[in-house]
Amino acid sequence: MKGSWAASNITTRCVFFAEKVIQSPTSYLEGLNGETYTTKYNTDGTTPGFKYIFTIEGENKGESVFEVQHYYDAEWDWLTSKGNSLNVFSTVRSYTNEQGETVGLGGWGFNCPTKDLLNEFEQGDPRLPITIGKQGDSIWAFINTKTVKVPMNFSLSPTGMSCRKYEVHPFYYWSKAKPHPDDGPTNNKMMRLADVYLMAAEAYLESGNSAMALDYVNQVRTRARNSGSTGVPENLTAITFQDIVHERRVELALEYGRFPDLVRWRLAEAELNGTARSSGEAINFVAEKHEFFPIHNDNILSSNGNIKQNNGY
């Protein structure tokens, strides 16, 4: 991570959210190190290179722009740990044992992908099995002092699927004496290189340079393709805004950036309204209100009225 470059890209993301046109995409592409888009297969030979980005071995490597570092102390307890809660937060809740019974695995099963997200992936995209767990998939588990692969069980998932990006091998976490929920062993990846490339593509397209926009999108797609053996996704021959919307969704899926993207693109109302929550209740997104959270009344009062409540609250 290059500190000033990382800070520049965080600033760029804020500018994007504020909907200010960026005329010089090259300003935040400076400082790339020589390790970009490293791929690696894990020890059992079945996980494509895309997974490497989300492993302990892949931390602070060429695809890293800004990561909050994990720090482990055996004396720390829950809520005092300085680990990553996403490892527990998003891992599937249960597995099916040899007797066909549902058994708790340890994950909490939040951040479940939807069928709409599943359908967004091109058939054969090697990023899909690293991003979404679905019926028929298996997971490493620590059972009776042994590490084994077991069938994932989605009976407690509201969408019948799970997020796989933050799964960790039991050796690094579940087999520890005190695997606290806040002590997941991975760094928290706040910004990845692919995010920067896709922001650059968007900025280039906005400024009329479609050739450079196409190049940066294809760099992301090439890395994805080289992470597997399906030949998918192929490079694009032309670029549109919708291509960038698609690529950001599949590349950065379940990394908590989709909603801000929809808001800044003014697509949140169209994309979210009427879609179902995990409870089955339809989302009612109110434009010009739900783009922001309400400001706490105490903050407004303590500012002597200088802070104004966000629209609609």
GROMACS .gro file of N, CA and C in nm, residues 5 26-32:
model
   24
    5TRP      N    1  -0.105   0.745  -0.219
    5TRP     CA    2  -0.188   0.700  -0.330
    5TRP      C    3  -0.318   0.640  -0.278
   26THR      N    4  -0.602   0.996  -1.463
   26THR     CA    5  -0.463   0.953  -1.441
   26THR      C    6  -0.411   0.996  -1.304
   27SER      N    7  -0.472   1.096  -1.243
   27SER     CA    8  -0.422   1.146  -1.115
   27SER      C    9  -0.429   1.042  -1.005
   28TYR      N   10  -0.522   0.948  -1.014
   28TYR     CA   11  -0.531   0.847  -0.909
   28TYR      C   12  -0.490   0.709  -0.960
   29LEU      N   13  -0.428   0.704  -1.078
   29LEU     CA   14  -0.372   0.578  -1.127
   29LEU      C   15  -0.220   0.575  -1.110
   30GLU      N   16  -0.164   0.686  -1.062
   30GLU     CA   17  -0.021   0.692  -1.038
   30GLU      C   18   0.014   0.609  -0.914
   31GLY      N   19   0.132   0.554  -0.913
   31GLY     CA   20   0.179   0.484  -0.794
   31GLY      C   21   0.152   0.335  -0.794
   32LEU      N   22   0.102   0.279  -0.904
   32LEU     CA   23   0.079   0.135  -0.908
   32LEU      C   24   0.211   0.061  -0.892
   0.00000   0.00000   0.00000
